[in-house]
Short mmCIF file of C-alpha atoms and ligand atoms in Angstrom, two decimals:
data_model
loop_
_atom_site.label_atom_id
_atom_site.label_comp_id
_atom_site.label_asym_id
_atom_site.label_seq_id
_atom_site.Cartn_x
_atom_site.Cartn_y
_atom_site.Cartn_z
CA UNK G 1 15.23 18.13 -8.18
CA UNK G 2 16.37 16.11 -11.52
CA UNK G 3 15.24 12.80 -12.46
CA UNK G 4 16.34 11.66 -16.17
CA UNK G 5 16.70 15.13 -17.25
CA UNK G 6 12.95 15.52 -15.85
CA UNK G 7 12.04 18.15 -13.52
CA UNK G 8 10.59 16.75 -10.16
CA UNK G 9 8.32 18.48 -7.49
CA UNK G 10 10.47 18.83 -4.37
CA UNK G 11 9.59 16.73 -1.49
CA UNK G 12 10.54 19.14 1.00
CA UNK G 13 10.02 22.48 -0.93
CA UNK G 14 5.89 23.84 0.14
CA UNK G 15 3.43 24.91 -2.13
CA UNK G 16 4.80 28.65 -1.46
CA UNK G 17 8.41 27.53 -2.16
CA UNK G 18 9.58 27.41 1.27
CA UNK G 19 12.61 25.08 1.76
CA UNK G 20 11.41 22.29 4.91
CA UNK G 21 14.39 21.93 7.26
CA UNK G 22 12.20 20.88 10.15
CA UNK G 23 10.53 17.84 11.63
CA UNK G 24 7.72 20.73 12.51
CA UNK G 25 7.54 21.96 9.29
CA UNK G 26 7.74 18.56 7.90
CA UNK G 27 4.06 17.58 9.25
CA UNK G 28 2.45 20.93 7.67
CA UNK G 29 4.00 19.90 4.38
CA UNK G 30 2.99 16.05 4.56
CA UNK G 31 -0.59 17.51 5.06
CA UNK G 32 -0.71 19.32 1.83
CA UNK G 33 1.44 16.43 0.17
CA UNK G 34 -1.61 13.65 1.48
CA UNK G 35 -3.99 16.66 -0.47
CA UNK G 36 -2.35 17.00 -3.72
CA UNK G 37 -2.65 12.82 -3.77
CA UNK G 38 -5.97 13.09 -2.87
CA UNK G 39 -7.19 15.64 -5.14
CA UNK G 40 -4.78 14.15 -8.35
CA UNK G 41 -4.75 10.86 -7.83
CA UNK G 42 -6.55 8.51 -5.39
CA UNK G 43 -9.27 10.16 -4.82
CA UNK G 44 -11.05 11.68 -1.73
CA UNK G 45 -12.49 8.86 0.56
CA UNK G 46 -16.21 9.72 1.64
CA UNK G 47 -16.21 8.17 5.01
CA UNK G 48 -13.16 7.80 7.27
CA UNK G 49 -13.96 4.82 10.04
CA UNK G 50 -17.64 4.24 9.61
CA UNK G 51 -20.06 5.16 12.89
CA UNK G 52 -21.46 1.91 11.80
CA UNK G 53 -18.99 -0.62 12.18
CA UNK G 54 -18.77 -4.18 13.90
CA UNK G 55 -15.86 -6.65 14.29
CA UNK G 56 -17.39 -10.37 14.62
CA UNK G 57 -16.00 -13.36 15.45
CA UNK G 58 -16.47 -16.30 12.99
CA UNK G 59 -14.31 -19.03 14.60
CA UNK G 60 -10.97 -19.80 16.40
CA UNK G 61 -9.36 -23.00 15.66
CA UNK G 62 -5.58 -24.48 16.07
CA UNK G 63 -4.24 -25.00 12.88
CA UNK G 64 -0.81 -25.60 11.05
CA UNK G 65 -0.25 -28.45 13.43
CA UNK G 66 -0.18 -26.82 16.52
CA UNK G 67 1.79 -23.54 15.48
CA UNK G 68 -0.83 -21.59 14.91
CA UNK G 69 -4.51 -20.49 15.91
CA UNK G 70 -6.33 -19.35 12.93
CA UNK G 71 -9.23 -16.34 13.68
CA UNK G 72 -11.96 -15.48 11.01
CA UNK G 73 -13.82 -12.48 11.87
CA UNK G 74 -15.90 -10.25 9.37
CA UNK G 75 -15.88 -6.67 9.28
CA UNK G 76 -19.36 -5.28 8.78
CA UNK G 77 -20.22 -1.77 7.97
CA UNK G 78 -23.05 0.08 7.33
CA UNK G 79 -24.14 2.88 5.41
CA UNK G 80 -26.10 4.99 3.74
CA UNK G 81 -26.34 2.61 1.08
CA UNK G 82 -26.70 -0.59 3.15
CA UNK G 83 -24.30 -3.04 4.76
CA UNK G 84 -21.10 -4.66 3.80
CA UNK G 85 -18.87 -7.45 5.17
CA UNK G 86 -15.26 -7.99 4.99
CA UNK G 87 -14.32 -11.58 5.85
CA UNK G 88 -10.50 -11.04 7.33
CA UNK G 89 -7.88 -14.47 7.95
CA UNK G 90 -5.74 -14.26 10.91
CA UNK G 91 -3.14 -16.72 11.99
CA UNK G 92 -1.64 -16.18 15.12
CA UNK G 93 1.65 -17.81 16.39
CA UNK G 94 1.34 -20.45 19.28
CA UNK G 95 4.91 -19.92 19.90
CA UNK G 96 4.94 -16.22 21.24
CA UNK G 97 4.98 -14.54 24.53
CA UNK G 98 4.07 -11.18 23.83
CA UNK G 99 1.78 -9.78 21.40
CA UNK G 100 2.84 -10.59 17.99
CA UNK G 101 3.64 -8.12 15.29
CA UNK G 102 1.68 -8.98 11.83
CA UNK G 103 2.35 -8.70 7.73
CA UNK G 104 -1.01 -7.70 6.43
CA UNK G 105 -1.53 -9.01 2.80
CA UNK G 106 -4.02 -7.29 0.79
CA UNK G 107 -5.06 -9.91 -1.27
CA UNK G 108 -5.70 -8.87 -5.35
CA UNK G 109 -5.37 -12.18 -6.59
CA UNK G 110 -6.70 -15.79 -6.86
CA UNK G 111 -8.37 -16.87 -3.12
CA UNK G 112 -6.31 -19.85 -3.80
CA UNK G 113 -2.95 -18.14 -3.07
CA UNK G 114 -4.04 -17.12 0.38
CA UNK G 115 -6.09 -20.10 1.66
CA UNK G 116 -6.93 -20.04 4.93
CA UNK G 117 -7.70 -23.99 5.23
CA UNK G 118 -4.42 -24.28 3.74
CA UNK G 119 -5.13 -26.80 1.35
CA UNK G 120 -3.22 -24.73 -1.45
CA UNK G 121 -0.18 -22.83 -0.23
CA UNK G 122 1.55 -20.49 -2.15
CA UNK G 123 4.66 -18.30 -2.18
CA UNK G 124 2.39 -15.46 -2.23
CA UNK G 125 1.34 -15.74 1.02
CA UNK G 126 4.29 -18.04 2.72
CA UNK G 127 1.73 -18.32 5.89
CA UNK G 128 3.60 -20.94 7.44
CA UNK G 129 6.59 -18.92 7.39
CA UNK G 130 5.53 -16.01 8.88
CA UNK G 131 4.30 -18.04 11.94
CA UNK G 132 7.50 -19.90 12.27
CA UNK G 133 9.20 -16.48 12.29
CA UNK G 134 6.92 -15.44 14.97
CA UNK G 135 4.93 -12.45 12.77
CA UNK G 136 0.80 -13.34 12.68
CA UNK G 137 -0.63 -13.39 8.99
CA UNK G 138 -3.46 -11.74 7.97
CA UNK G 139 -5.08 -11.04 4.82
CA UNK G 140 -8.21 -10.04 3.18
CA UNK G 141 -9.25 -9.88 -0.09
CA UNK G 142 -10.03 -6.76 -2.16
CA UNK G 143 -13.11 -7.43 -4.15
CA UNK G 144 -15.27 -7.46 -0.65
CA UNK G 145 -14.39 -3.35 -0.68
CA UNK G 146 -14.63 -3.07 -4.58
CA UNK G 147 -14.48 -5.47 -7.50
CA UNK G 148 -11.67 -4.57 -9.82
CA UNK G 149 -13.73 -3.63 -13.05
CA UNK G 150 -15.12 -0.50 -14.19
CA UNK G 151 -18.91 -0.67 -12.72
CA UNK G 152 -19.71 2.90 -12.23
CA UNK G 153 -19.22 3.04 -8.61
CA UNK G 154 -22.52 1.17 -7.78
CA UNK G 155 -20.99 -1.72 -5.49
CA UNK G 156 -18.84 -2.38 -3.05
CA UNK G 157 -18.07 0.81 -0.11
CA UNK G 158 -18.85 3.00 -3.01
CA UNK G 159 -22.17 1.81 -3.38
CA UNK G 160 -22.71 2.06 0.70
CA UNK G 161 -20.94 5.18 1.32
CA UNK G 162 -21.04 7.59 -1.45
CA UNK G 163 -24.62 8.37 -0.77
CA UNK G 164 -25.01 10.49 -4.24
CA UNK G 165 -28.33 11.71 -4.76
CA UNK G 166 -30.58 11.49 -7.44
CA UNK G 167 -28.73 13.14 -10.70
CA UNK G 168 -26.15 13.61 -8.53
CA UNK G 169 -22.35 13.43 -10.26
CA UNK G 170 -19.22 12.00 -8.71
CA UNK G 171 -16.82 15.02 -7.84
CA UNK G 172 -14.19 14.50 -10.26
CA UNK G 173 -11.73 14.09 -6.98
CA UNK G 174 -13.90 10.88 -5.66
CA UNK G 175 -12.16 7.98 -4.43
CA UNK G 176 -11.23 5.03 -6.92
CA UNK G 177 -10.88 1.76 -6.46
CA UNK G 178 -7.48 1.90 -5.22
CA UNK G 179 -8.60 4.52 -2.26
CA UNK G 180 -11.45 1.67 -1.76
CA UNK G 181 -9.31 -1.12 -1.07
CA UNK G 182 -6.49 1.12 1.20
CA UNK G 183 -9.84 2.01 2.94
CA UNK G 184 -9.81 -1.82 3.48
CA UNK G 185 -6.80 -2.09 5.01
CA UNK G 186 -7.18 0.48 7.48
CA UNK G 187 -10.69 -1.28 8.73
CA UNK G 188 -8.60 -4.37 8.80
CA UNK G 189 -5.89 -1.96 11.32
CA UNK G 190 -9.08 -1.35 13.61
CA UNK G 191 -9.78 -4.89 13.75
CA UNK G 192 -6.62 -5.92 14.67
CA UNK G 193 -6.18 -3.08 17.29
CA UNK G 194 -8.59 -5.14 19.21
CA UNK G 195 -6.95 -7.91 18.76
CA UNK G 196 -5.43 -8.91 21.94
CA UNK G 197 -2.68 -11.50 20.47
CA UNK G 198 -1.55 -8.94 17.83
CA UNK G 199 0.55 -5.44 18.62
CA UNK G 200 -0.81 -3.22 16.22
CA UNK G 201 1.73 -0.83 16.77
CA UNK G 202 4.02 -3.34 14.60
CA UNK G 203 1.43 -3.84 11.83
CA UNK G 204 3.26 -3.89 8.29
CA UNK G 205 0.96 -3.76 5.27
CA UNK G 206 1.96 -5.57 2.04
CA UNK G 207 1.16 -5.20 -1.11
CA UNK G 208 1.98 -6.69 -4.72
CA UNK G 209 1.33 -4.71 -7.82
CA UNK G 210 -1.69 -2.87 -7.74
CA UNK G 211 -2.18 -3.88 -4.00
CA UNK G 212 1.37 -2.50 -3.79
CA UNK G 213 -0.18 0.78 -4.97
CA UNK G 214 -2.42 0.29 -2.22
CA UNK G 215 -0.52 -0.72 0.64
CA UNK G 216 1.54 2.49 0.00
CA UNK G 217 -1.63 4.81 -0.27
CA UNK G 218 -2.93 2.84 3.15
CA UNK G 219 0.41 3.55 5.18
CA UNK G 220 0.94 7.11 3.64
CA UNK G 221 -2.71 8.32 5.04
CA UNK G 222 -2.83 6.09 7.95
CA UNK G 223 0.30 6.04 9.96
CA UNK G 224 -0.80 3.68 12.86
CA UNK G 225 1.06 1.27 9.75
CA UNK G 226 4.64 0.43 11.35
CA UNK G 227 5.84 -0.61 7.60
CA UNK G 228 5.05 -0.52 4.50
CA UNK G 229 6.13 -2.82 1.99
CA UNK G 230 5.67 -2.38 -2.21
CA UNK G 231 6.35 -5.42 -4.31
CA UNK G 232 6.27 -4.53 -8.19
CA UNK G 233 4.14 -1.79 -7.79
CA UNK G 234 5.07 0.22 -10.65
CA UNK G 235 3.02 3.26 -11.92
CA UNK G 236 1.19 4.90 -9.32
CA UNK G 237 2.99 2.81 -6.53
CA UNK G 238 6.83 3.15 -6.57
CA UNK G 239 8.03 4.52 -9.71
CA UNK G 240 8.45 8.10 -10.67
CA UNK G 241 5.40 8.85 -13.33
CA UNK G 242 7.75 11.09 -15.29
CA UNK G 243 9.55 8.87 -17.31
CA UNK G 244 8.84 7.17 -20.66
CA UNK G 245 9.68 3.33 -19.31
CA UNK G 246 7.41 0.26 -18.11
CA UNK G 247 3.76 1.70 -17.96
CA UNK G 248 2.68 5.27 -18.00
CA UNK G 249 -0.60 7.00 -16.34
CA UNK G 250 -2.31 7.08 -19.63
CA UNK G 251 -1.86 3.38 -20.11
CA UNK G 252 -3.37 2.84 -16.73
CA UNK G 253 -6.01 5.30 -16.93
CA UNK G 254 -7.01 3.89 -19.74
CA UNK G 255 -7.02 0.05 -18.64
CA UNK G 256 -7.96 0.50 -14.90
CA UNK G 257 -10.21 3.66 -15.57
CA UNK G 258 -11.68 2.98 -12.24
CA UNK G 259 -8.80 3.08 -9.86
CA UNK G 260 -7.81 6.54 -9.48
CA UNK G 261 -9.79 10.14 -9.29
CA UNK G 262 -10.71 11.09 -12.85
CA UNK G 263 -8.83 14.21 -12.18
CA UNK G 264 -5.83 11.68 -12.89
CA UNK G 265 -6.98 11.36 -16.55
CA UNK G 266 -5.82 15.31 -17.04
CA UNK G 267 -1.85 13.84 -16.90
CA UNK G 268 -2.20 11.49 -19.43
CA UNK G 269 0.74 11.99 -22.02
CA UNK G 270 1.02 15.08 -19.40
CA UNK G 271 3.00 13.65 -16.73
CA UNK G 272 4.81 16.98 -16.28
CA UNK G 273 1.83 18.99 -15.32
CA UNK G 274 1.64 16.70 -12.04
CA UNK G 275 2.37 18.97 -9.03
CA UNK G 276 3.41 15.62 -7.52
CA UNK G 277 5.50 12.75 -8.22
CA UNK G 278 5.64 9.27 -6.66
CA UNK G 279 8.73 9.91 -4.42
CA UNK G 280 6.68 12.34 -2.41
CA UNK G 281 4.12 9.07 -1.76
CA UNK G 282 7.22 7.28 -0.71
CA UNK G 283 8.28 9.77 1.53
CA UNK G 284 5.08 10.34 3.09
CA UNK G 285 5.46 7.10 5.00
CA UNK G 286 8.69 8.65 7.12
CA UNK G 287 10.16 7.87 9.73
CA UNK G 288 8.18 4.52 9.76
CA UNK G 289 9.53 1.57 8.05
CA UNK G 290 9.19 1.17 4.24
CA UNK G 291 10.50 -2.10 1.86
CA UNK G 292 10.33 -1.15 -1.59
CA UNK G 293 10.70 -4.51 -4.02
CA UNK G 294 11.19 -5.18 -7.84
CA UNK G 295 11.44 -7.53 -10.04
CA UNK G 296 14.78 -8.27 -12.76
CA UNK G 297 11.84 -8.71 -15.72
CA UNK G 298 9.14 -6.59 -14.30
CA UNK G 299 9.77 -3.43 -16.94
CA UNK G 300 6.38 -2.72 -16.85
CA UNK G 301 6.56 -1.36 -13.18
CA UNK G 302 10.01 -0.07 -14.13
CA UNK G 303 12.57 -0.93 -11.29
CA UNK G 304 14.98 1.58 -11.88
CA UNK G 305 11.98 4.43 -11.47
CA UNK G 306 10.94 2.50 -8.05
CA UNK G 307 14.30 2.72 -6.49
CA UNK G 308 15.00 6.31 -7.52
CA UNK G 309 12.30 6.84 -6.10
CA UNK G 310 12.93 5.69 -2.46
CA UNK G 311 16.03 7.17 -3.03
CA UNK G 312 14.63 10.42 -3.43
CA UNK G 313 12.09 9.89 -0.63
CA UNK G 314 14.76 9.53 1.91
CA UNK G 315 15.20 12.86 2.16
CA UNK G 316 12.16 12.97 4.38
CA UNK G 317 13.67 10.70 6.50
CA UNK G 318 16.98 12.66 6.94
CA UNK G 319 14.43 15.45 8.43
CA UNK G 320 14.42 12.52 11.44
CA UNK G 321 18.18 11.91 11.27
CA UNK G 322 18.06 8.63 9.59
CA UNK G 323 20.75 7.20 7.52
CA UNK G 324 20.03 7.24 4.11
CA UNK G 325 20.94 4.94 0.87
CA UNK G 326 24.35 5.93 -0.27
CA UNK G 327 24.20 5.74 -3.89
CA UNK G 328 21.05 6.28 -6.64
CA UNK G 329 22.87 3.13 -8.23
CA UNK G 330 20.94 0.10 -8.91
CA UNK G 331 22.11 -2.62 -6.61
CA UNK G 332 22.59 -5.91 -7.27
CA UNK G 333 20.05 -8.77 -8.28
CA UNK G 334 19.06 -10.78 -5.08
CA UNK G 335 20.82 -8.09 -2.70
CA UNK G 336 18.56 -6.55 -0.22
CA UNK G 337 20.15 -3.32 0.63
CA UNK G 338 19.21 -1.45 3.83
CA UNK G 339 18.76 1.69 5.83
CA UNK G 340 18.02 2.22 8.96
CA UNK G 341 14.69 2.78 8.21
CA UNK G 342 14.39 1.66 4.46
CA UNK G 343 15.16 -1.36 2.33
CA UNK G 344 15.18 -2.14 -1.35
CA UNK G 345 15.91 -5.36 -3.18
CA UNK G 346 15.03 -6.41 -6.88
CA UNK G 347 14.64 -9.77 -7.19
CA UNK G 348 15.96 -12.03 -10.01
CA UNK G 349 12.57 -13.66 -12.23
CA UNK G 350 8.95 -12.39 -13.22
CA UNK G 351 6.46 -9.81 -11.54
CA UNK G 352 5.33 -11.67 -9.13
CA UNK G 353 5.18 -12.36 -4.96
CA UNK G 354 7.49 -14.79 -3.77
CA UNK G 355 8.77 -16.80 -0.71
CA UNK G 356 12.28 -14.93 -1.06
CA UNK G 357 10.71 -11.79 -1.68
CA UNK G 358 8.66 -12.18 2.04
CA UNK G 359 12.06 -13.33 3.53
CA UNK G 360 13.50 -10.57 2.74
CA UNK G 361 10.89 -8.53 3.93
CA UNK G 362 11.18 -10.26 7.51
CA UNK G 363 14.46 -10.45 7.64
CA UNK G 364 14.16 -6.17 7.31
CA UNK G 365 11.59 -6.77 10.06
CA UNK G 366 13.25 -8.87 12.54
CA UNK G 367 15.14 -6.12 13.64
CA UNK G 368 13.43 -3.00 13.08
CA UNK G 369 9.37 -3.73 13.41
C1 LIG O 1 -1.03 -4.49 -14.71
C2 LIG O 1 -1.05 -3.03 -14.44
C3 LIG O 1 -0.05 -2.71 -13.37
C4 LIG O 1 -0.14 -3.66 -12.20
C5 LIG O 1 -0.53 -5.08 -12.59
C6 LIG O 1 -0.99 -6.01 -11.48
O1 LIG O 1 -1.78 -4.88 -15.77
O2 LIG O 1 -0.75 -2.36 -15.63
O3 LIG O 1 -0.14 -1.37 -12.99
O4 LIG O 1 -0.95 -3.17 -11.23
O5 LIG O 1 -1.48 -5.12 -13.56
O6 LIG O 1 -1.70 -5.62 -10.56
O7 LIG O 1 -0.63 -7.19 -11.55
#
């Protein structure tokens, strides 16, 4: 497979060379796809759902005049290395029959932009919206799973779950940050399965930038996610690593050296020794939904590379018989273009999340999640 004259790993060719024609041999091949990510990339989480882990209530109160009922709970976990909490936001439409179906935000900016008094609102989390177009809204922040800076590993689940002994060295396939926060999100999946006013079985996860790198690592391991959706998420999210636009691993690596594996430090300036590329993230996410969104002066994440990439992930979902995008031609500014099961728009303006980028993202939704 070509991408700008650059060899790419096949999606559906195994590690032995075997061609996948099947939705059978499909799931062996995700398997060792999910490993090669693992042991390159994110990193290897050291505890899946902790033994040790409660869901509390906080407080339930009507809120947005009426519309909605707003539920704090915490998510507390123990471990080796003592106890964490996860404060989580949920509004839940008044306005809705049947269990609703939710856009998860993982939150990697300013509180401000996802207030849950709602005394600052904010494109980036239209919550209002989203309960007027019946979907609950929930978010959590990162930091409570691990701040974003380079610490050494010491806090957040790292600190509580890694459970290094003395002299001890992190394998050089540990988790990151990134693995710590998708972590987060799936906690905030177990929550919300016991949530009786939310149907987690139409739960998409959302993500901007690097918590569009996350979302996509979240849904790819865990696929109780319905949808996935990537705003701007650039290198190590969307966008094929080998290319020489927008930001490469070695500029990452070497401003975020604590999001990935250090085994991901080996590619810098050596993107073609990957035995992955980003399209086979992408496509690890079929036959569920997946909304894949740039930005017209976002170069740094490289919009061209993120819809190639979806493009090229789609041949996993062909494996299911779904439709696929027609063309590896940039579409128009402001167009939302869809598949049956994907979607794709790039957005006129700055990396950022906006109010039209979410409703495009429901609109995707209204008929598919
Ligand atoms: C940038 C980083 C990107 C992206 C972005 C963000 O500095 O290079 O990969 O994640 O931050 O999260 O806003």
């Amino acid at each position: 497979m070509e991408f700008r004259g650059e060899r790419l790993p096949g999606l559906l060719v195994d590690q032995l060379g075997n061609r996948i024609e099947s939705v059978q041999q499909w799931q062996q091949r995700r398997g060792e796809i999910i490993e090669l990510f693992r042991k390159h990339v994110y990193g290897r989480a050291s505890v899946d759902r902790p033994l040790q882990m409660d869901i509390l209530c906080s407080s339930e109160e009507v809120m947005m005049e009426g519309r909605a009922i707003r539920k704090m709970k915490v998510i507390r976990m123990k471990g080796p290395g003592g106890e964490i909490d996860i404060p989580v936001c949920i509004f839940v439409p008044v306005k809705c029959s049947s269990p609703a179906p939710a856009f998860l935000l993982i939150n990697n900016r300013n509180d401000s932009l996802a207030d849950p008094d709602r005394n600052s609102k904010s494109g980036f989390w239209p919550a209002e919206q989203l309960v007027e177009r019946g979907y609950a809204a929930v978010v959590f922040h990162v930091r409570y799973l691990d701040p974003d800076e380079h610490d050494g590993f010491q806090n957040g689940v790292h600190g509580i779950f890694d459970n290094l002994q003395q002299g001890e060295e992190r394998a050089d396939d540990a988790w990151g940050t990134i693995g710590a926060w998708a972590f987060g999100a799936s906690r905030v999946l177990d929550a919300l399965e016991q949530e009786p006013a939310i149907d987690a079985n139409r739960v998409a996860v959302v993500g901007h930038s690097r918590a569009g790198k996350t979302a996509l690592w979240a849904a790819a391991q865990d696929e109780r996610f319905a949808m996935a959706v990537s705003n701007n998420s650039g290198c190590t999210g969307a966008a094929i690593s080998r290319q020489n636009l927008g930001e490469r691993i070695k500029d990452i690596n070497t401003a975020f050296p604590h999001w990935f594996a250090a085994n991901y430090k080996q590619f810098n300036d050596n993107e073609k020794d990957l035995p992955l590329d980003q399209h086979m993230l992408l496509g690890l996410i079929a036959p569920r939904l997946l909304y894949v969104a740039s930005a017209s002066q976002d170069s740094w994440a490289d919009p061209e590379g993120e819809y190639s990439s979806l493009c090229l992930a789609e041949e996993a979902y062909q494996l299911y018989g779904h439709e696929v995008q027609a063309a590896m031609q940039m579409p128009s500014i402001g167009v939302s273009i869809c598949t049956e099961k994907t979607a794709y728009h790039i957005r006129e303006g700055k990396h950022d999340l906006t109010l039209l980028d979410w409703q495009l993202f429901m609109d995707f939704a209204d008929s598919k999640l």
